[in-house]
Short mmCIF file of C-alpha atoms in Angstrom, two decimals:
data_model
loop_
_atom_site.label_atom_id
_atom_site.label_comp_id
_atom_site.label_asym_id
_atom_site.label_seq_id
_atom_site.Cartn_x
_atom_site.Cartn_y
_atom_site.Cartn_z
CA UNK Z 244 -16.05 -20.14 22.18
CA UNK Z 245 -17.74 -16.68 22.98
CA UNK Z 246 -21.49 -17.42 24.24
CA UNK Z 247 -22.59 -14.85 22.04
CA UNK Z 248 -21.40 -16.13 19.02
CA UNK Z 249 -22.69 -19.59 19.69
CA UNK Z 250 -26.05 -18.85 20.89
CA UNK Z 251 -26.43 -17.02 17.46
CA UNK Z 252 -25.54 -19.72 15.83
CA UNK Z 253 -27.40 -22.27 17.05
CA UNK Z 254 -30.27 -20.20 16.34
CA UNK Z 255 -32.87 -21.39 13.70
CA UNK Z 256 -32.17 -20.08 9.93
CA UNK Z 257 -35.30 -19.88 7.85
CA UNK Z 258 -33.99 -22.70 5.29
CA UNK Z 259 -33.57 -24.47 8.51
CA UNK Z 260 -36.90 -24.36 9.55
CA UNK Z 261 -38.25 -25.60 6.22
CA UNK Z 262 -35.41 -28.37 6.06
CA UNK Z 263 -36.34 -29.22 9.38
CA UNK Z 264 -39.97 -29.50 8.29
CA UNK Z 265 -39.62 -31.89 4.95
CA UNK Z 266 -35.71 -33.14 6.00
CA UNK Z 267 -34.98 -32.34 2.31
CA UNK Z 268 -32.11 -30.04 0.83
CA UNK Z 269 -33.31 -26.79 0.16
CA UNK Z 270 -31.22 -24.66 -2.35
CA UNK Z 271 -30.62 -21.33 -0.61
CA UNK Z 272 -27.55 -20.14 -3.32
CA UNK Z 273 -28.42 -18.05 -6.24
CA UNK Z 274 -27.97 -19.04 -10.13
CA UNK Z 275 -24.94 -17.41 -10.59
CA UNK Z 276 -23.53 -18.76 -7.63
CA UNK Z 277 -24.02 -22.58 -8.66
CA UNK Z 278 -22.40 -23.75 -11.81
CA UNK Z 279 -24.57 -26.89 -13.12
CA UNK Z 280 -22.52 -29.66 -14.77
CA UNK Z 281 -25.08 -31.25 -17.23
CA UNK Z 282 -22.82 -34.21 -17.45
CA UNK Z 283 -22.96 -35.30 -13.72
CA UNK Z 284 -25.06 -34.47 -11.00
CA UNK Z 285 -21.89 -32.46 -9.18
CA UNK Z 286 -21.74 -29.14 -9.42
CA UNK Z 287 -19.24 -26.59 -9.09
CA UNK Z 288 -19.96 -23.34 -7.09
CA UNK Z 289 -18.64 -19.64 -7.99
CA UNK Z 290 -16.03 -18.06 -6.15
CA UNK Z 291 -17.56 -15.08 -7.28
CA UNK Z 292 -20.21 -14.31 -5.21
CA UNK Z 293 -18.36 -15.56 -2.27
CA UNK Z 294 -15.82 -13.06 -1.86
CA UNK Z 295 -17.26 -9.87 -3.28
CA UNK Z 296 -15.35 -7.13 -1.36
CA UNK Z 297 -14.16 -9.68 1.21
CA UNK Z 298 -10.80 -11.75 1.05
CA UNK Z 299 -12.45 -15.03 3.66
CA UNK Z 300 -16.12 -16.05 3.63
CA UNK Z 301 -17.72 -17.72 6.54
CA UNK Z 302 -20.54 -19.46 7.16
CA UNK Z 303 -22.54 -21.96 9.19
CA UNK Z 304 -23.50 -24.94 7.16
CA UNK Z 305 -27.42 -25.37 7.33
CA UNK Z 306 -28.48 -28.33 9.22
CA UNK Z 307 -31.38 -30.51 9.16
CA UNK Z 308 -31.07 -31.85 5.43
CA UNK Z 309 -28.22 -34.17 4.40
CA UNK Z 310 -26.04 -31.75 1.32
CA UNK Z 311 -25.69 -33.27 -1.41
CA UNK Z 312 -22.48 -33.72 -3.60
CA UNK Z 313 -20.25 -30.75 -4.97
CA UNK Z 314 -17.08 -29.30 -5.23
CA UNK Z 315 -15.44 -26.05 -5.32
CA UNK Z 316 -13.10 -23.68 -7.12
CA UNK Z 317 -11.95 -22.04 -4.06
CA UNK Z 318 -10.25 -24.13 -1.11
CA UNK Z 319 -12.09 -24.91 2.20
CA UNK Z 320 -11.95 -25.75 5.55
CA UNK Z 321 -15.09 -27.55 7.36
CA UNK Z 322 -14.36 -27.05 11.14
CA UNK Z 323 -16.62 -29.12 13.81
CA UNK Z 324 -17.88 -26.04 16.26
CA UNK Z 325 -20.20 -28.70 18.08
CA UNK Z 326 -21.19 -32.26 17.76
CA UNK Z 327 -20.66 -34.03 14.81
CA UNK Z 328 -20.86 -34.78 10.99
CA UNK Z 329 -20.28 -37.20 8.34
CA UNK Z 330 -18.89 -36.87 4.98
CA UNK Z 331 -18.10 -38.64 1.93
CA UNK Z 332 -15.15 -36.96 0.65
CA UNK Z 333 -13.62 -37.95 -2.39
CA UNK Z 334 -15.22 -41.12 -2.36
CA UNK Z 335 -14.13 -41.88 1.36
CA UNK Z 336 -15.93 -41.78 4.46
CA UNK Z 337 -14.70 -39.22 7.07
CA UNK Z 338 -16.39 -38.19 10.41
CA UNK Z 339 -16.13 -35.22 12.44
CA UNK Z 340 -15.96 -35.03 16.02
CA UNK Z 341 -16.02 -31.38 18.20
CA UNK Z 342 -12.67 -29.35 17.47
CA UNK Z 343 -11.51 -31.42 14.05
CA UNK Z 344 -10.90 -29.75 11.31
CA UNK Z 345 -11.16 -30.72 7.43
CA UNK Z 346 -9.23 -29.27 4.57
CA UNK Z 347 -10.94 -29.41 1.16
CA UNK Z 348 -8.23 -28.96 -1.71
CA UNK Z 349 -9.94 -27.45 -4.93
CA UNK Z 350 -11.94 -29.37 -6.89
CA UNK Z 351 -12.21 -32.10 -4.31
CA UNK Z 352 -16.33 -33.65 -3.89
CA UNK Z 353 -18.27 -33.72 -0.83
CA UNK Z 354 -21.32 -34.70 0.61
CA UNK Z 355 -22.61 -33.98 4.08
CA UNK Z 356 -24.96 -36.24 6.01
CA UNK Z 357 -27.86 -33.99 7.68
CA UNK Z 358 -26.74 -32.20 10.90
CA UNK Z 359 -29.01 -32.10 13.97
CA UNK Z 360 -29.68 -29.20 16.70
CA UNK Z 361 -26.20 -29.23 18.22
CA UNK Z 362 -24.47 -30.10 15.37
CA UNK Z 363 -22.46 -26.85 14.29
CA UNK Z 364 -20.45 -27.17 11.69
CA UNK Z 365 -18.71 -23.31 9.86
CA UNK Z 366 -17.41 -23.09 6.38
CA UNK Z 367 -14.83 -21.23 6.32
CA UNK Z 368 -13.40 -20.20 2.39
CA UNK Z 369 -10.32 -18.39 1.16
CA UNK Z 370 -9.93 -15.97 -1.97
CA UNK Z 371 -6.69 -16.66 -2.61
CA UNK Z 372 -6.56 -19.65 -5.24
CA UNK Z 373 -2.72 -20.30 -4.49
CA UNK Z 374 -3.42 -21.36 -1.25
CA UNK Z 375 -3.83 -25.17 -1.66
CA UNK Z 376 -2.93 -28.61 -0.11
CA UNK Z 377 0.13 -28.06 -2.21
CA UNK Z 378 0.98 -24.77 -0.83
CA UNK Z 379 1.23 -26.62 2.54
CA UNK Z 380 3.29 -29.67 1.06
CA UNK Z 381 5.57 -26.93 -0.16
CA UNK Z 382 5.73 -25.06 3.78
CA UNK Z 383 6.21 -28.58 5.20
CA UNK Z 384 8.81 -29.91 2.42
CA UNK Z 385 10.68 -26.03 3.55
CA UNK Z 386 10.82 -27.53 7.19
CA UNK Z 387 12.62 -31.05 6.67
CA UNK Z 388 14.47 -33.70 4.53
CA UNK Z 389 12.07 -36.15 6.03
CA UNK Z 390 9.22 -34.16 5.36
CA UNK Z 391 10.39 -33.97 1.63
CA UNK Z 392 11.19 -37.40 1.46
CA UNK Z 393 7.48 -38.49 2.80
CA UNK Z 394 5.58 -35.49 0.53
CA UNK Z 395 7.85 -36.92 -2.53
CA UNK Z 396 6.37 -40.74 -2.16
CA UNK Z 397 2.63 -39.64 -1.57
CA UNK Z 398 2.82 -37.10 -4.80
CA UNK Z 399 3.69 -40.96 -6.01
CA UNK Z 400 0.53 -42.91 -5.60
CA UNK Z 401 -2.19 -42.84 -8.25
CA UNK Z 402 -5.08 -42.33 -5.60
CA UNK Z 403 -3.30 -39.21 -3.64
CA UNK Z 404 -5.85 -37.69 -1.27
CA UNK Z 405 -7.13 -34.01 -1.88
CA UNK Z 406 -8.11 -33.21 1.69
CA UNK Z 407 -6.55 -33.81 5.42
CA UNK Z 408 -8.37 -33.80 8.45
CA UNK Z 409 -6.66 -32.25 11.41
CA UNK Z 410 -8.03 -33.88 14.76
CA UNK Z 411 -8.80 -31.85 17.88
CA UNK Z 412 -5.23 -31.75 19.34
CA UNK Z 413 -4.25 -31.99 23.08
CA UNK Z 414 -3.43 -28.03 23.32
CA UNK Z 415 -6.46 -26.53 21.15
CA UNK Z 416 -3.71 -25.47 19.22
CA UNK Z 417 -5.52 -25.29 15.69
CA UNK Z 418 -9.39 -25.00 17.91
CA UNK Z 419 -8.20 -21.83 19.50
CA UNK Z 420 -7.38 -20.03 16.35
CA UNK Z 421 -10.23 -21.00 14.36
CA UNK Z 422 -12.33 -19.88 17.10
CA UNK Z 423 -10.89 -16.59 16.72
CA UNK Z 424 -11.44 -15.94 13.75
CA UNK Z 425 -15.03 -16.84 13.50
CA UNK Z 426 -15.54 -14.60 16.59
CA UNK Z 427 -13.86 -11.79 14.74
CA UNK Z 428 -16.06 -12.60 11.60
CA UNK Z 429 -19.16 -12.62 13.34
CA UNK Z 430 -18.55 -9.94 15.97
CA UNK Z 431 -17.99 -7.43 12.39
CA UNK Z 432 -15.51 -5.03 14.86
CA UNK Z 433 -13.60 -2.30 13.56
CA UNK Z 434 -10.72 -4.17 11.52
CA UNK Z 435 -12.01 -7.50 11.94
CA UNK Z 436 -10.73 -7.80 7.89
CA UNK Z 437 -7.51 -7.19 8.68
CA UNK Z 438 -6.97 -9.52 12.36
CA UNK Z 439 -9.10 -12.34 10.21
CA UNK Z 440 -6.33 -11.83 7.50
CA UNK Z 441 -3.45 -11.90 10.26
CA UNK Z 442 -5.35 -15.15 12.11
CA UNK Z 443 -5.55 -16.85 8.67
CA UNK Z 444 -1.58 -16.46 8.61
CA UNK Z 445 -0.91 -18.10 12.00
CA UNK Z 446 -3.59 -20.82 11.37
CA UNK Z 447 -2.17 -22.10 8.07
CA UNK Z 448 0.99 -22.25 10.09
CA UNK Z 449 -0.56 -24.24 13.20
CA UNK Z 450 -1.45 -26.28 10.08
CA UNK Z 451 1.79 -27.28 8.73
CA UNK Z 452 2.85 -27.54 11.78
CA UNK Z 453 0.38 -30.52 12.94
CA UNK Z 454 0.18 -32.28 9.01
CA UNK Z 455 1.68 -35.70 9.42
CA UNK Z 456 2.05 -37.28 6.00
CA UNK Z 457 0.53 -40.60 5.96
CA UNK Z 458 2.74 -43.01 4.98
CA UNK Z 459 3.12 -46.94 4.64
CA UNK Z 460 3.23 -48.84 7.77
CA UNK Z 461 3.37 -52.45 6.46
CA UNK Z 462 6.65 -51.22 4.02
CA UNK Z 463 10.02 -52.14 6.63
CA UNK Z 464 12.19 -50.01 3.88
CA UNK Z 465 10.31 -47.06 4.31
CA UNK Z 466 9.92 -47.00 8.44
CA UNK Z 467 13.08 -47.42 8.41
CA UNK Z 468 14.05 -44.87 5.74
CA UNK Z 469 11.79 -42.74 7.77
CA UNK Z 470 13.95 -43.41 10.41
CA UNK Z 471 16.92 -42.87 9.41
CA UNK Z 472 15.38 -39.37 7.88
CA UNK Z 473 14.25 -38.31 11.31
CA UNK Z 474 17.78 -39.24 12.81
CA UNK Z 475 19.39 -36.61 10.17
CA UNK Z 476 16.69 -33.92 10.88
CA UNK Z 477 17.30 -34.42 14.76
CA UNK Z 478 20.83 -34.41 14.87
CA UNK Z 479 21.93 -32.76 11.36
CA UNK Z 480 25.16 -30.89 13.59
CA UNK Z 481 27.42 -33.90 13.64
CA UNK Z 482 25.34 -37.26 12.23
CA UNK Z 483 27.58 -39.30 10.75
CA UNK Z 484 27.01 -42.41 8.17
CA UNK Z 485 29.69 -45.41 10.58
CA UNK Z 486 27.34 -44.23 13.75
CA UNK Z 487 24.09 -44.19 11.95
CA UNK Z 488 24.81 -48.14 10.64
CA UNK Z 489 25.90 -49.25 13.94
CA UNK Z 490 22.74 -48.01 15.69
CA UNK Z 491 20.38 -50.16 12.70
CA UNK Z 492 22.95 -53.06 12.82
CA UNK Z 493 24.26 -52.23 8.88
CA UNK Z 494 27.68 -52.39 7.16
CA UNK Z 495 28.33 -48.51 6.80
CA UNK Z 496 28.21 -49.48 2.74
CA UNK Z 497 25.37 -51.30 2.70
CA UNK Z 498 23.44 -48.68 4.34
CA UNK Z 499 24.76 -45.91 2.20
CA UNK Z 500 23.09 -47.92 -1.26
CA UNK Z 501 20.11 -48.44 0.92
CA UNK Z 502 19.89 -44.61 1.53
CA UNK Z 503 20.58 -43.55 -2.16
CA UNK Z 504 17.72 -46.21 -3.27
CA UNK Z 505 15.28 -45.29 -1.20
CA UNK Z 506 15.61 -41.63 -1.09
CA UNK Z 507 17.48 -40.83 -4.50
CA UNK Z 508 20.72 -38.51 -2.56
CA UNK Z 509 23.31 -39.74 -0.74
CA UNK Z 510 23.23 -39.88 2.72
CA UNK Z 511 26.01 -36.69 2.84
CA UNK Z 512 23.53 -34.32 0.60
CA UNK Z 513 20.72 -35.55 2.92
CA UNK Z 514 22.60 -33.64 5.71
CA UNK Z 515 23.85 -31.11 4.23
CA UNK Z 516 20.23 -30.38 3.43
CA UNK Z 517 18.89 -30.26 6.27
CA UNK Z 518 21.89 -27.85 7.09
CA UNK Z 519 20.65 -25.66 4.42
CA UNK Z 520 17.34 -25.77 5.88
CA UNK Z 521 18.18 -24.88 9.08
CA UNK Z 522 20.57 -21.60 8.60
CA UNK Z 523 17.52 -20.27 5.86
CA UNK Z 524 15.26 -20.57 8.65
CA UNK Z 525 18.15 -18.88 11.08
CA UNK Z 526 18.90 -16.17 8.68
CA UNK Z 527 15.44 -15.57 8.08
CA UNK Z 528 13.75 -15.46 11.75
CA UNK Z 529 16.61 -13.94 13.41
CA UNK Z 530 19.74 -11.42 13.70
CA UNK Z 531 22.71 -14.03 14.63
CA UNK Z 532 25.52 -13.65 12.37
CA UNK Z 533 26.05 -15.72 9.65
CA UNK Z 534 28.92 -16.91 10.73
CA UNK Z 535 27.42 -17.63 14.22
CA UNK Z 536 25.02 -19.77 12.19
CA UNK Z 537 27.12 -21.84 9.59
CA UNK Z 538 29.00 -22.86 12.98
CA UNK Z 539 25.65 -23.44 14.85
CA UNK Z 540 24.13 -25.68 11.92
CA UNK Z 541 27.65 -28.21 11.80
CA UNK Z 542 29.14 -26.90 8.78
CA UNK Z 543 33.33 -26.10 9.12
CA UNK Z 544 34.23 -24.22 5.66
CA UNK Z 545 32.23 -20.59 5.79
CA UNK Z 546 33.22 -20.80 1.57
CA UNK Z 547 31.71 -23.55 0.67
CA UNK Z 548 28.53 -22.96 2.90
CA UNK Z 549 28.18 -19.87 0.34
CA UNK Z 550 28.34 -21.41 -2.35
CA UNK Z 551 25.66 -24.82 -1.02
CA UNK Z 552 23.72 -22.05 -0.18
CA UNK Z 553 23.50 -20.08 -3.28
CA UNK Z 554 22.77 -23.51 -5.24
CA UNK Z 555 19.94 -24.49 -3.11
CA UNK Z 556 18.40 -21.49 -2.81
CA UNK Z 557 19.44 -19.54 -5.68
CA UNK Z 558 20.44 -16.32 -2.99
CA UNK Z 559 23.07 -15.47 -0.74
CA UNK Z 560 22.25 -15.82 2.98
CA UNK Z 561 22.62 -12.03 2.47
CA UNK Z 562 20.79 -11.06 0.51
CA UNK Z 563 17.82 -12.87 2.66
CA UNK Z 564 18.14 -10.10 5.35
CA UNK Z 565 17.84 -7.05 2.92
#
């Protein structure tokens, strides 16, 4: 992180002083920022005054004072800059360590226990309301069969979580990025707005790319659906059902009804799926021909790629390259 940004954050607001002072919440957000609920003692605050002229809003969350419980219209990210935090968030308990990062949905609740001294935690908000937890089941769903499979269970369960944290990876990956852009937001450079934009891009991405979808450990149909799911995304060229039961020990029927129960498609549209999937990102990231591509992907008859193309995607592959 660049020294100069940190050292000016760690530096004492005035709300911070007084918080520091009585170790109360003080409120430091205008009326019209704050939308009191007179039902509950949540409240709901304004994406309004947030982003006037300004497509992200940062901010270091004020320490000192535990924050008491809200939601938002707007979707968030809480990243850990330094030390730590705790949170209730929607109703669970989640902690924060250095280099995690946690994604609010809209119109989840949080709380945040007081931070101390070191204890840096930045806000970071986005204008755009289509950008949700959603928006990245939909990327991940894009990348996958499994993936689609795993999203298509959770959207399942009554008690569905509205946020994910993202722990500090091996590689900084995700830390990196984020540290980036609150450099860039902070730093106020010519075209900060538009490389904060671009950074925002690549970050949602590092996102998807690191969301693991919880899923059921103490269900054996499931792991091994999983599996099986992870075999076809692997090795979608030339998988085949009589080599897929003899590696799990199954009659090649049996496993075929367990793979239409558990999954709803047959283990042959599973693949040809994940073909799909593969030549839309191929046509769509780079130049190869498509008929390099349907050969590259496992499929034998260019004709009726076409026309499994144009019913999964409602295009032609060429009409994805104009």
């Amino acid at each position: 992180m660049n020294s100069r940004v940190l050292s000016r954050l760690k530096q004492h607001e005035l709300v911070e002083n007084e918080q520091l002072k009585t170790g109360l919440h003080v409120e430091d957000l205008p009326i019209k920022a704050i939308n009191k609920q007179s039902s509950t003692r949540n409240y709901k605050v304004l994406n309004n005054y947030f982003f006037r002229n300004r497509n992200v809003y940062i901010s270091k969350h004020l320490r000192f004072a535990p924050y008491p419980e809200h939601t938002h219209q707007f979707l968030e990210m809480n990243y850990m800059l330094s030390g730590s935090c705790d949170q209730i968030v929607d109703g669970h308990n989640v902690h924060l360590n250095k280099g995690d990062l946690l994604l609010l949905d809209v119109g989840c609740t949080h709380s945040i226990s007081r931070l101390n001294e070191n204890d840096i935690l930045i806000n970071l908000l986005f204008r755009d309301q289509s950008i949700s937890i959603n928006f990245l089941d939909d990327m991940r769903r894009s990348n996958s069969v499994l993936y689609d499979f795993l999203l298509n269970s959770a959207s399942g369960e009554k008690n569905s979580l509205k946020y994910i944290v993202f722990n500090n990876n091996v590689d900084s990956d995700i830390q990196d990025t984020m540290e980036q852009i609150i450099s860039e937001y902070y730093f106020k450079r010519e075209f900060s707005d538009t490389i904060i934009k671009s950074y925002l891009s690549i970050l949602l991405t590092k996102l998807v790319r690191h969301y693991h979808v919880p899923t059921d450990k103490k269900n054996p149909q499931q792991q091994l659906m999983i599996r099986i799911l992870r075999d076809i995304s692997e090795n979608y060229q030339d998988i085949d059902l009589t080599t897929l039961a003899k590696k799990y020990g199954y009659n090649k029927n049996y496993l075929s009804n367990f793979i239409k129960k558990e999954s709803g498609k047959s283990f042959s549209t599973l693949v040809t799926s994940q073909r799909l999937i593969q030549a839309h990102s191929l046509i769509t990231t780079t130049t190869l021909p498509i008929s390099e591509i349907i050969e590259k992907i496992g499929m034998k008859n260019g004709t009726s790629f076409y026309k499994k193309y144009k019913s999964y995607y409602l295009t032609m592959p060429g009409d994805e390259r104009k």
